[in-house]
GROMACS .gro file of C-alpha atoms in nm:
model
  272
    1UNK     CA    1  -0.643   1.990   0.074
    2UNK     CA    2  -0.698   1.608   0.160
    3UNK     CA    3  -0.460   1.384   0.347
    4UNK     CA    4  -0.413   1.079   0.151
    5UNK     CA    5  -0.204   0.879   0.373
    6UNK     CA    6  -0.336   0.626   0.555
    7UNK     CA    7  -0.335   0.658   0.978
    8UNK     CA    8  -0.187   0.414   1.185
    9UNK     CA    9  -0.535   0.294   1.321
   10UNK     CA   10  -0.652   0.230   0.993
   11UNK     CA   11  -0.653  -0.129   0.857
   12UNK     CA   12  -0.766  -0.213   0.491
   13UNK     CA   13  -1.050  -0.480   0.510
   14UNK     CA   14  -1.229  -0.659   0.257
   15UNK     CA   15  -1.598  -0.661   0.252
   16UNK     CA   16  -1.782  -0.925   0.474
   17UNK     CA   17  -1.953  -1.194   0.267
   18UNK     CA   18  -2.296  -1.081   0.354
   19UNK     CA   19  -2.192  -0.763   0.159
   20UNK     CA   20  -2.161  -0.630  -0.202
   21UNK     CA   21  -1.900  -0.362  -0.248
   22UNK     CA   22  -1.958  -0.098  -0.518
   23UNK     CA   23  -1.734   0.201  -0.650
   24UNK     CA   24  -1.875   0.497  -0.697
   25UNK     CA   25  -1.767   0.838  -0.904
   26UNK     CA   26  -1.929   1.160  -0.700
   27UNK     CA   27  -1.910   1.530  -0.768
   28UNK     CA   28  -1.967   1.824  -0.503
   29UNK     CA   29  -1.949   2.157  -0.408
   30UNK     CA   30  -1.766   2.182  -0.100
   31UNK     CA   31  -1.903   2.503   0.013
   32UNK     CA   32  -2.154   2.419   0.267
   33UNK     CA   33  -2.022   2.115   0.372
   34UNK     CA   34  -1.696   2.038   0.645
   35UNK     CA   35  -1.564   1.826   0.410
   36UNK     CA   36  -1.537   1.434   0.344
   37UNK     CA   37  -1.501   1.275   0.674
   38UNK     CA   38  -1.790   1.267   0.914
   39UNK     CA   39  -1.738   1.536   1.190
   40UNK     CA   40  -1.931   1.604   1.548
   41UNK     CA   41  -2.123   1.925   1.350
   42UNK     CA   42  -2.181   2.000   1.045
   43UNK     CA   43  -2.275   1.803   0.730
   44UNK     CA   44  -2.004   1.582   0.518
   45UNK     CA   45  -1.967   1.402   0.212
   46UNK     CA   46  -1.945   1.087   0.405
   47UNK     CA   47  -2.246   1.118   0.615
   48UNK     CA   48  -2.454   1.216   0.341
   49UNK     CA   49  -2.371   0.939   0.078
   50UNK     CA   50  -2.365   0.705   0.352
   51UNK     CA   51  -2.713   0.795   0.490
   52UNK     CA   52  -2.816   0.817   0.103
   53UNK     CA   53  -2.719   0.420   0.057
   54UNK     CA   54  -2.896   0.330   0.408
   55UNK     CA   55  -3.185   0.472   0.242
   56UNK     CA   56  -3.147   0.201  -0.018
   57UNK     CA   57  -3.067  -0.056   0.168
   58UNK     CA   58  -3.391   0.001   0.408
   59UNK     CA   59  -3.248   0.146   0.688
   60UNK     CA   60  -2.934  -0.111   0.767
   61UNK     CA   61  -2.566   0.067   0.800
   62UNK     CA   62  -2.398   0.098   0.456
   63UNK     CA   63  -1.993   0.204   0.529
   64UNK     CA   64  -1.790   0.390   0.285
   65UNK     CA   65  -1.441   0.459   0.236
   66UNK     CA   66  -1.267   0.723   0.004
   67UNK     CA   67  -1.001   0.767  -0.204
   68UNK     CA   68  -0.928   1.116  -0.043
   69UNK     CA   69  -1.043   1.303   0.231
   70UNK     CA   70  -1.121   1.645   0.121
   71UNK     CA   71  -1.110   1.941   0.359
   72UNK     CA   72  -1.409   2.195   0.405
   73UNK     CA   73  -1.512   2.416   0.114
   74UNK     CA   74  -1.298   2.187  -0.113
   75UNK     CA   75  -1.487   2.044  -0.423
   76UNK     CA   76  -1.476   1.735  -0.638
   77UNK     CA   77  -1.518   1.639  -1.016
   78UNK     CA   78  -1.391   1.320  -0.967
   79UNK     CA   79  -1.407   1.178  -0.600
   80UNK     CA   80  -1.428   0.807  -0.573
   81UNK     CA   81  -1.550   0.601  -0.291
   82UNK     CA   82  -1.675   0.243  -0.211
   83UNK     CA   83  -1.927   0.094  -0.060
   84UNK     CA   84  -2.074  -0.202   0.102
   85UNK     CA   85  -2.403  -0.281   0.023
   86UNK     CA   86  -2.631  -0.576   0.169
   87UNK     CA   87  -2.571  -0.876  -0.074
   88UNK     CA   88  -2.958  -0.926  -0.068
   89UNK     CA   89  -3.011  -0.613  -0.246
   90UNK     CA   90  -3.110  -0.663  -0.623
   91UNK     CA   91  -2.815  -0.356  -0.735
   92UNK     CA   92  -2.679  -0.252  -1.079
   93UNK     CA   93  -2.454   0.054  -1.197
   94UNK     CA   94  -2.773   0.235  -1.312
   95UNK     CA   95  -2.942   0.223  -0.969
   96UNK     CA   96  -2.660   0.262  -0.762
   97UNK     CA   97  -2.577   0.589  -0.942
   98UNK     CA   98  -2.933   0.732  -0.980
   99UNK     CA   99  -3.054   0.548  -0.655
  100UNK     CA  100  -2.802   0.741  -0.425
  101UNK     CA  101  -2.837   1.086  -0.651
  102UNK     CA  102  -3.220   1.077  -0.562
  103UNK     CA  103  -3.152   1.027  -0.221
  104UNK     CA  104  -2.860   1.308  -0.198
  105UNK     CA  105  -3.088   1.579  -0.317
  106UNK     CA  106  -3.113   1.866  -0.233
  107UNK     CA  107  -2.724   1.848  -0.164
  108UNK     CA  108  -2.536   1.948  -0.408
  109UNK     CA  109  -2.373   1.596  -0.404
  110UNK     CA  110  -2.413   1.344  -0.673
  111UNK     CA  111  -2.298   1.010  -0.785
  112UNK     CA  112  -2.204   1.036  -1.189
  113UNK     CA  113  -2.083   0.672  -1.241
  114UNK     CA  114  -2.114   0.300  -1.053
  115UNK     CA  115  -1.921   0.011  -1.078
  116UNK     CA  116  -1.942  -0.397  -0.908
  117UNK     CA  117  -1.602  -0.413  -0.763
  118UNK     CA  118  -1.410  -0.737  -0.607
  119UNK     CA  119  -1.467  -0.733  -0.234
  120UNK     CA  120  -1.090  -0.678  -0.212
  121UNK     CA  121  -1.107  -0.361  -0.389
  122UNK     CA  122  -1.049  -0.022  -0.216
  123UNK     CA  123  -1.093   0.309  -0.289
  124UNK     CA  124  -0.795   0.442  -0.141
  125UNK     CA  125  -0.568   0.170  -0.159
  126UNK     CA  126  -0.614   0.057  -0.519
  127UNK     CA  127  -0.560   0.376  -0.655
  128UNK     CA  128  -0.252   0.498  -0.841
  129UNK     CA  129  -0.299   0.847  -0.890
  130UNK     CA  130  -0.461   1.148  -0.751
  131UNK     CA  131  -0.498   1.483  -0.960
  132UNK     CA  132  -0.627   1.785  -0.814
  133UNK     CA  133  -0.665   2.101  -0.984
  134UNK     CA  134  -0.682   2.440  -0.812
  135UNK     CA  135  -0.866   2.755  -0.987
  136UNK     CA  136  -0.678   3.158  -0.953
  137UNK     CA  137  -0.861   3.408  -1.106
  138UNK     CA  138  -0.604   3.695  -1.162
  139UNK     CA  139  -0.793   4.027  -1.240
  140UNK     CA  140  -0.846   4.308  -1.033
  141UNK     CA  141  -1.227   4.276  -1.024
  142UNK     CA  142  -1.344   4.038  -0.765
  143UNK     CA  143  -1.513   3.759  -0.882
  144UNK     CA  144  -1.934   3.722  -0.917
  145UNK     CA  145  -2.025   3.419  -1.078
  146UNK     CA  146  -1.730   3.244  -0.954
  147UNK     CA  147  -1.762   3.310  -0.596
  148UNK     CA  148  -1.644   3.053  -0.364
  149UNK     CA  149  -1.547   2.838  -0.675
  150UNK     CA  150  -1.181   3.047  -0.708
  151UNK     CA  151  -0.877   3.204  -0.498
  152UNK     CA  152  -0.901   3.600  -0.619
  153UNK     CA  153  -0.531   3.747  -0.634
  154UNK     CA  154  -0.543   4.091  -0.779
  155UNK     CA  155  -0.182   4.192  -0.852
  156UNK     CA  156  -0.082   4.024  -1.191
  157UNK     CA  157   0.139   3.706  -1.153
  158UNK     CA  158   0.388   3.614  -1.407
  159UNK     CA  159   0.256   3.222  -1.490
  160UNK     CA  160   0.583   3.116  -1.719
  161UNK     CA  161   0.777   3.194  -1.389
  162UNK     CA  162   0.554   3.046  -1.143
  163UNK     CA  163   0.537   2.736  -1.389
  164UNK     CA  164   0.951   2.695  -1.405
  165UNK     CA  165   1.021   2.777  -1.067
  166UNK     CA  166   0.728   2.438  -0.964
  167UNK     CA  167   0.956   2.227  -1.202
  168UNK     CA  168   1.185   2.198  -0.953
  169UNK     CA  169   0.963   2.057  -0.692
  170UNK     CA  170   0.875   1.738  -0.922
  171UNK     CA  171   1.003   1.407  -0.803
  172UNK     CA  172   1.075   1.250  -0.440
  173UNK     CA  173   1.127   1.539  -0.184
  174UNK     CA  174   1.078   1.561   0.207
  175UNK     CA  175   0.776   1.783   0.200
  176UNK     CA  176   0.775   1.904   0.526
  177UNK     CA  177   0.769   2.278   0.426
  178UNK     CA  178   0.446   2.242   0.272
  179UNK     CA  179   0.230   1.954   0.477
  180UNK     CA  180  -0.036   2.124   0.739
  181UNK     CA  181   0.164   2.107   1.100
  182UNK     CA  182  -0.154   1.891   1.200
  183UNK     CA  183  -0.091   1.603   0.888
  184UNK     CA  184  -0.100   1.264   1.046
  185UNK     CA  185   0.074   1.147   0.779
  186UNK     CA  186   0.380   0.903   0.914
  187UNK     CA  187   0.644   1.023   0.646
  188UNK     CA  188   0.647   1.380   0.481
  189UNK     CA  189   0.837   1.201   0.174
  190UNK     CA  190   0.625   1.220  -0.147
  191UNK     CA  191   0.658   1.184  -0.529
  192UNK     CA  192   0.526   1.473  -0.723
  193UNK     CA  193   0.455   1.329  -1.091
  194UNK     CA  194   0.313   1.663  -1.232
  195UNK     CA  195   0.284   2.003  -1.136
  196UNK     CA  196   0.148   2.241  -1.452
  197UNK     CA  197   0.038   2.602  -1.428
  198UNK     CA  198  -0.069   2.717  -1.716
  199UNK     CA  199  -0.314   3.053  -1.835
  200UNK     CA  200  -0.659   3.069  -1.940
  201UNK     CA  201  -0.776   3.399  -1.988
  202UNK     CA  202  -0.823   3.578  -1.630
  203UNK     CA  203  -0.784   3.212  -1.472
  204UNK     CA  204  -0.457   3.051  -1.367
  205UNK     CA  205  -0.502   2.657  -1.352
  206UNK     CA  206  -0.263   2.453  -1.124
  207UNK     CA  207  -0.251   2.074  -1.230
  208UNK     CA  208  -0.105   1.897  -0.998
  209UNK     CA  209  -0.071   1.503  -0.969
  210UNK     CA  210   0.072   1.226  -0.730
  211UNK     CA  211  -0.035   0.875  -0.593
  212UNK     CA  212  -0.083   1.053  -0.268
  213UNK     CA  213  -0.057   1.435  -0.051
  214UNK     CA  214   0.015   1.566   0.265
  215UNK     CA  215  -0.215   1.735   0.427
  216UNK     CA  216  -0.273   2.073   0.268
  217UNK     CA  217   0.007   1.981   0.038
  218UNK     CA  218  -0.133   2.106  -0.284
  219UNK     CA  219  -0.264   2.462  -0.085
  220UNK     CA  220   0.073   2.557   0.039
  221UNK     CA  221   0.222   2.457  -0.320
  222UNK     CA  222  -0.036   2.719  -0.479
  223UNK     CA  223   0.020   2.958  -0.204
  224UNK     CA  224   0.415   2.966  -0.212
  225UNK     CA  225   0.366   2.951  -0.590
  226UNK     CA  226   0.178   3.246  -0.598
  227UNK     CA  227   0.495   3.422  -0.444
  228UNK     CA  228   0.713   3.318  -0.718
  229UNK     CA  229   0.424   3.475  -0.919
  230UNK     CA  230   0.460   3.825  -0.755
  231UNK     CA  231   0.821   3.872  -0.802
  232UNK     CA  232   0.871   3.830  -0.446
  233UNK     CA  233   1.028   3.464  -0.473
  234UNK     CA  234   1.240   3.313  -0.734
  235UNK     CA  235   1.347   2.909  -0.785
  236UNK     CA  236   1.609   2.917  -0.574
  237UNK     CA  237   1.423   3.055  -0.273
  238UNK     CA  238   1.188   2.809  -0.346
  239UNK     CA  239   1.408   2.531  -0.405
  240UNK     CA  240   1.592   2.648  -0.014
  241UNK     CA  241   1.225   2.672   0.126
  242UNK     CA  242   1.208   2.246   0.006
  243UNK     CA  243   1.505   2.219   0.146
  244UNK     CA  244   1.469   2.367   0.496
  245UNK     CA  245   1.179   2.090   0.575
  246UNK     CA  246   0.986   2.340   0.806
  247UNK     CA  247   0.669   2.503   0.762
  248UNK     CA  248   0.736   2.781   0.839
  249UNK     CA  249   1.001   2.852   0.557
  250UNK     CA  250   0.731   2.817   0.339
  251UNK     CA  251   0.470   3.060   0.185
  252UNK     CA  252   0.074   3.091   0.270
  253UNK     CA  253  -0.195   2.826   0.268
  254UNK     CA  254  -0.426   2.918  -0.025
  255UNK     CA  255  -0.773   2.952   0.025
  256UNK     CA  256  -0.974   2.591   0.007
  257UNK     CA  257  -1.222   2.696  -0.224
  258UNK     CA  258  -1.019   2.715  -0.538
  259UNK     CA  259  -0.927   2.348  -0.492
  260UNK     CA  260  -1.082   2.039  -0.702
  261UNK     CA  261  -1.007   1.694  -0.660
  262UNK     CA  262  -1.084   1.626  -1.026
  263UNK     CA  263  -0.989   1.200  -1.043
  264UNK     CA  264  -0.866   0.919  -0.932
  265UNK     CA  265  -0.666   0.681  -1.157
  266UNK     CA  266  -0.683   0.314  -1.119
  267UNK     CA  267  -0.535  -0.008  -1.275
  268UNK     CA  268  -0.767  -0.149  -1.439
  269UNK     CA  269  -1.032   0.141  -1.417
  270UNK     CA  270  -1.345   0.025  -1.236
  271UNK     CA  271  -1.534   0.279  -1.444
  272UNK     CA  272  -1.379   0.183  -1.753
   0.00000   0.00000   0.00000
């Protein structure tokens, strides 16, 4: 899960005068990657994207900022980042999209769209909403094709009960019960705009929307709501857990491989 909060050491910056800022929409398979952010060991999406951009820029450094720092094994179908290319490069949306995608091969990361944006535009700070989907395979047999793409739960789950309980979490709350212990956010208060749970055959889908999220918030919500689905918890127990403002009062953290960042909203939309 991502932490969309801003650490105190991070300051929003404009693109320098000798740079041109480009927004890119990215899709990636998180299996085998350490997440978005650069790490001391392992490949990250940020490293791969910046290295691809540097090759387009003749070896010059091209920094990036993302809308949400996804964890290891988390996927994305609509991640957004911005890149500051040298202003001397003759770029257009197709050249940025196809050039980055070419240099990202053979890694499971691809640029879907690219758009020139104002030097003050920020993939992180200009975002008005982030949208996640969690996929849970609910059947006795383990996944074959969907291995590493879903959380597999064997026992039957009551989707209407989970959805009804989830509605009690909408709105503005202190979500300390559902944040990671290591979360760096300055405040645990977030506003949850949507938490819909639906069934599509053997697949249960959790669609979650908010302007920003705490670290592991979606995965902790899913893991806890699964307890409602199997009958161990009810809506009142969920409400009490929320009010406890204590991670120990919540349920388990759902596995990372079931989580997808499916979109980031902006007004106006640079890809529109």
